[in-house]
PDB file of C-alpha atoms in Angstrom:
ATOM      1  CA  UNK T  21     150.764 -90.982  35.777  1.00 88.00           C
ATOM      2  CA  UNK T  22     149.386 -87.543  35.036  1.00 94.00           C
ATOM      3  CA  UNK T  23     146.283 -86.500  36.900  1.00 97.00           C
ATOM      4  CA  UNK T  24     144.025 -83.471  36.739  1.00 98.00           C
ATOM      5  CA  UNK T  25     141.334 -81.673  38.664  1.00 97.00           C
ATOM      6  CA  UNK T  26     138.904 -79.721  36.501  1.00 98.00           C
ATOM      7  CA  UNK T  27     136.115 -77.219  36.864  1.00 98.00           C
ATOM      8  CA  UNK T  28     134.057 -76.928  33.701  1.00 98.00           C
ATOM      9  CA  UNK T  29     132.195 -73.786  32.588  1.00 98.00           C
ATOM     10  CA  UNK T  30     131.807 -71.978  35.891  1.00 98.00           C
ATOM     11  CA  UNK T  31     129.364 -69.100  35.284  1.00 98.00           C
ATOM     12  CA  UNK T  32     129.948 -65.596  36.604  1.00 98.00           C
ATOM     13  CA  UNK T  33     128.386 -62.188  36.138  1.00 97.00           C
ATOM     14  CA  UNK T  34     131.170 -59.599  36.133  1.00 96.00           C
ATOM     15  CA  UNK T  35     132.174 -56.153  34.917  1.00 95.00           C
ATOM     16  CA  UNK T  36     135.099 -56.733  32.556  1.00 95.00           C
ATOM     17  CA  UNK T  37     135.449 -54.882  29.288  1.00 92.00           C
ATOM     18  CA  UNK T  38     137.047 -52.058  27.372  1.00 91.00           C
ATOM     19  CA  UNK T  39     133.800 -50.185  26.731  1.00 84.00           C
ATOM     20  CA  UNK T  40     132.159 -48.068  29.416  1.00 83.00           C
ATOM     21  CA  UNK T  41     128.828 -49.838  28.912  1.00 80.00           C
ATOM     22  CA  UNK T  42     130.476 -53.219  29.547  1.00 81.00           C
ATOM     23  CA  UNK T  43     131.954 -52.094  32.846  1.00 84.00           C
ATOM     24  CA  UNK T  44     128.705 -50.467  33.965  1.00 87.00           C
ATOM     25  CA  UNK T  45     126.194 -53.095  32.867  1.00 90.00           C
ATOM     26  CA  UNK T  46     128.384 -56.184  33.184  1.00 92.00           C
ATOM     27  CA  UNK T  47     128.148 -59.420  31.266  1.00 94.00           C
ATOM     28  CA  UNK T  48     128.115 -63.184  31.677  1.00 96.00           C
ATOM     29  CA  UNK T  49     131.435 -65.026  31.677  1.00 97.00           C
ATOM     30  CA  UNK T  50     132.469 -68.666  31.878  1.00 98.00           C
ATOM     31  CA  UNK T  51     135.691 -70.102  33.248  1.00 98.00           C
ATOM     32  CA  UNK T  52     136.945 -73.622  32.660  1.00 98.00           C
ATOM     33  CA  UNK T  53     140.033 -74.959  34.413  1.00 98.00           C
ATOM     34  CA  UNK T  54     142.161 -78.061  34.067  1.00 98.00           C
ATOM     35  CA  UNK T  55     144.740 -78.267  36.847  1.00 98.00           C
ATOM     36  CA  UNK T  56     147.547 -80.805  36.764  1.00 98.00           C
ATOM     37  CA  UNK T  57     147.841 -82.098  40.323  1.00 98.00           C
ATOM     38  CA  UNK T  58     149.315 -85.297  41.711  1.00 97.00           C
ATOM     39  CA  UNK T  59     146.212 -86.921  43.174  1.00 97.00           C
ATOM     40  CA  UNK T  60     147.973 -90.177  44.110  1.00 96.00           C
ATOM     41  CA  UNK T  61     148.119 -89.359  47.842  1.00 96.00           C
ATOM     42  CA  UNK T  62     144.375 -88.614  47.938  1.00 96.00           C
ATOM     43  CA  UNK T  63     143.677 -91.858  46.068  1.00 97.00           C
ATOM     44  CA  UNK T  64     145.307 -93.668  48.996  1.00 97.00           C
ATOM     45  CA  UNK T  65     144.069 -91.622  51.964  1.00 97.00           C
ATOM     46  CA  UNK T  66     140.615 -90.385  50.900  1.00 97.00           C
ATOM     47  CA  UNK T  67     141.562 -87.069  52.563  1.00 97.00           C
ATOM     48  CA  UNK T  68     140.947 -83.687  50.901  1.00 95.00           C
ATOM     49  CA  UNK T  69     144.106 -82.399  52.610  1.00 95.00           C
ATOM     50  CA  UNK T  70     146.075 -84.604  50.188  1.00 96.00           C
ATOM     51  CA  UNK T  71     144.737 -82.923  47.063  1.00 97.00           C
ATOM     52  CA  UNK T  72     143.511 -79.541  45.824  1.00 98.00           C
ATOM     53  CA  UNK T  73     139.934 -78.789  46.855  1.00 97.00           C
ATOM     54  CA  UNK T  74     137.953 -77.691  43.825  1.00 96.00           C
ATOM     55  CA  UNK T  75     135.679 -75.757  46.193  1.00 97.00           C
ATOM     56  CA  UNK T  76     138.693 -73.703  47.325  1.00 98.00           C
ATOM     57  CA  UNK T  77     139.773 -73.233  43.693  1.00 98.00           C
ATOM     58  CA  UNK T  78     136.281 -71.951  42.887  1.00 98.00           C
ATOM     59  CA  UNK T  79     136.449 -69.408  45.721  1.00 98.00           C
ATOM     60  CA  UNK T  80     139.837 -68.133  44.489  1.00 98.00           C
ATOM     61  CA  UNK T  81     138.543 -67.746  40.910  1.00 98.00           C
ATOM     62  CA  UNK T  82     135.341 -66.099  42.156  1.00 98.00           C
ATOM     63  CA  UNK T  83     137.390 -63.518  44.078  1.00 98.00           C
ATOM     64  CA  UNK T  84     139.446 -62.649  40.974  1.00 98.00           C
ATOM     65  CA  UNK T  85     136.359 -62.455  38.752  1.00 98.00           C
ATOM     66  CA  UNK T  86     134.901 -59.801  41.095  1.00 97.00           C
ATOM     67  CA  UNK T  87     137.802 -57.416  40.343  1.00 97.00           C
ATOM     68  CA  UNK T  88     136.911 -55.397  37.191  1.00 96.00           C
ATOM     69  CA  UNK T  89     139.458 -55.375  34.366  1.00 96.00           C
ATOM     70  CA  UNK T  90     139.442 -54.026  30.837  1.00 95.00           C
ATOM     71  CA  UNK T  91     141.022 -57.123  29.298  1.00 96.00           C
ATOM     72  CA  UNK T  92     140.277 -60.805  29.738  1.00 97.00           C
ATOM     73  CA  UNK T  93     144.024 -61.362  29.396  1.00 97.00           C
ATOM     74  CA  UNK T  94     144.491 -59.408  32.628  1.00 97.00           C
ATOM     75  CA  UNK T  95     141.780 -61.364  34.436  1.00 98.00           C
ATOM     76  CA  UNK T  96     143.255 -64.657  33.231  1.00 98.00           C
ATOM     77  CA  UNK T  97     146.724 -63.626  34.360  1.00 97.00           C
ATOM     78  CA  UNK T  98     145.426 -62.758  37.818  1.00 97.00           C
ATOM     79  CA  UNK T  99     143.598 -66.085  38.112  1.00 98.00           C
ATOM     80  CA  UNK T 100     146.714 -68.052  37.133  1.00 97.00           C
ATOM     81  CA  UNK T 101     148.909 -66.093  39.549  1.00 97.00           C
ATOM     82  CA  UNK T 102     146.398 -66.572  42.375  1.00 97.00           C
ATOM     83  CA  UNK T 103     146.031 -70.310  41.800  1.00 98.00           C
ATOM     84  CA  UNK T 104     149.781 -70.934  41.684  1.00 97.00           C
ATOM     85  CA  UNK T 105     150.166 -68.789  44.815  1.00 97.00           C
ATOM     86  CA  UNK T 106     147.366 -70.399  46.808  1.00 98.00           C
ATOM     87  CA  UNK T 107     147.891 -74.018  45.741  1.00 98.00           C
ATOM     88  CA  UNK T 108     151.528 -75.175  45.623  1.00 97.00           C
ATOM     89  CA  UNK T 109     150.366 -78.653  44.494  1.00 97.00           C
ATOM     90  CA  UNK T 110     149.283 -77.303  41.086  1.00 98.00           C
ATOM     91  CA  UNK T 111     151.919 -78.123  38.459  1.00 97.00           C
ATOM     92  CA  UNK T 112     150.153 -76.851  35.332  1.00 98.00           C
ATOM     93  CA  UNK T 113     147.072 -74.749  34.582  1.00 98.00           C
ATOM     94  CA  UNK T 114     144.871 -74.747  31.507  1.00 98.00           C
ATOM     95  CA  UNK T 115     142.403 -71.877  31.699  1.00 98.00           C
ATOM     96  CA  UNK T 116     139.632 -70.889  29.306  1.00 98.00           C
ATOM     97  CA  UNK T 117     137.871 -67.586  30.004  1.00 98.00           C
ATOM     98  CA  UNK T 118     134.941 -66.583  27.790  1.00 97.00           C
ATOM     99  CA  UNK T 119     132.690 -63.550  27.571  1.00 95.00           C
ATOM    100  CA  UNK T 120     129.201 -64.550  26.447  1.00 93.00           C
ATOM    101  CA  UNK T 121     127.657 -62.559  23.616  1.00 85.00           C
ATOM    102  CA  UNK T 122     130.369 -59.878  23.491  1.00 83.00           C
ATOM    103  CA  UNK T 123     129.242 -56.460  22.211  1.00 78.00           C
ATOM    104  CA  UNK T 124     131.016 -56.485  18.858  1.00 80.00           C
ATOM    105  CA  UNK T 125     128.188 -56.529  16.341  1.00 83.00           C
ATOM    106  CA  UNK T 126     128.582 -60.215  15.502  1.00 86.00           C
ATOM    107  CA  UNK T 127     126.311 -63.209  15.892  1.00 89.00           C
ATOM    108  CA  UNK T 128     128.660 -64.958  18.302  1.00 89.00           C
ATOM    109  CA  UNK T 129     128.090 -67.077  21.386  1.00 91.00           C
ATOM    110  CA  UNK T 130     131.336 -66.176  23.143  1.00 93.00           C
ATOM    111  CA  UNK T 131     134.857 -64.804  22.747  1.00 94.00           C
ATOM    112  CA  UNK T 132     137.763 -65.141  25.094  1.00 97.00           C
ATOM    113  CA  UNK T 133     141.227 -66.377  25.913  1.00 98.00           C
ATOM    114  CA  UNK T 134     142.970 -69.638  26.694  1.00 98.00           C
ATOM    115  CA  UNK T 135     146.120 -69.961  28.789  1.00 98.00           C
ATOM    116  CA  UNK T 136     148.214 -73.080  29.280  1.00 98.00           C
ATOM    117  CA  UNK T 137     151.092 -72.497  31.691  1.00 97.00           C
ATOM    118  CA  UNK T 138     153.301 -74.538  33.993  1.00 97.00           C
ATOM    119  CA  UNK T 139     154.561 -73.534  37.408  1.00 92.00           C
ATOM    120  CA  UNK T 140     158.107 -73.825  36.006  1.00 85.00           C
ATOM    121  CA  UNK T 141     157.342 -71.231  33.328  1.00 78.00           C
ATOM    122  CA  UNK T 142     156.026 -68.766  35.912  1.00 73.00           C
ATOM    123  CA  UNK T 143     159.164 -69.245  38.037  1.00 63.00           C
ATOM    124  CA  UNK T 144     161.364 -68.506  35.022  1.00 53.00           C
ATOM    125  CA  UNK T 145     159.316 -65.416  34.069  1.00 55.00           C
ATOM    126  CA  UNK T 146     159.616 -63.774  37.486  1.00 52.00           C
TER     127      UNK T 146
END
């Protein structure tokens, strides 16, 4: 059985961007996560200690979103590294990070990045 914990379209106001105006004024961002976690123990015990608390995941993502970066790729990389570091139960992460209405002269709702990475891949890369 594969099982997942997800957080869908968490909204943040942050100061990420290449342009000076973006870092000064800030913008709205959304983060969606799908975390592969074995939830079987929690299904049996009804104890949050046997799973990954999505409230704790939110706090970790919130902390990383507060750190200004030029590139969303950098922010996404930090979030992934933090989640794998803080939550050893996470086997795989799917992350979508979007900047709402990016300043690029286009009629566009959002632009961003998606990352899908396993803990094994991060162990090999380091």
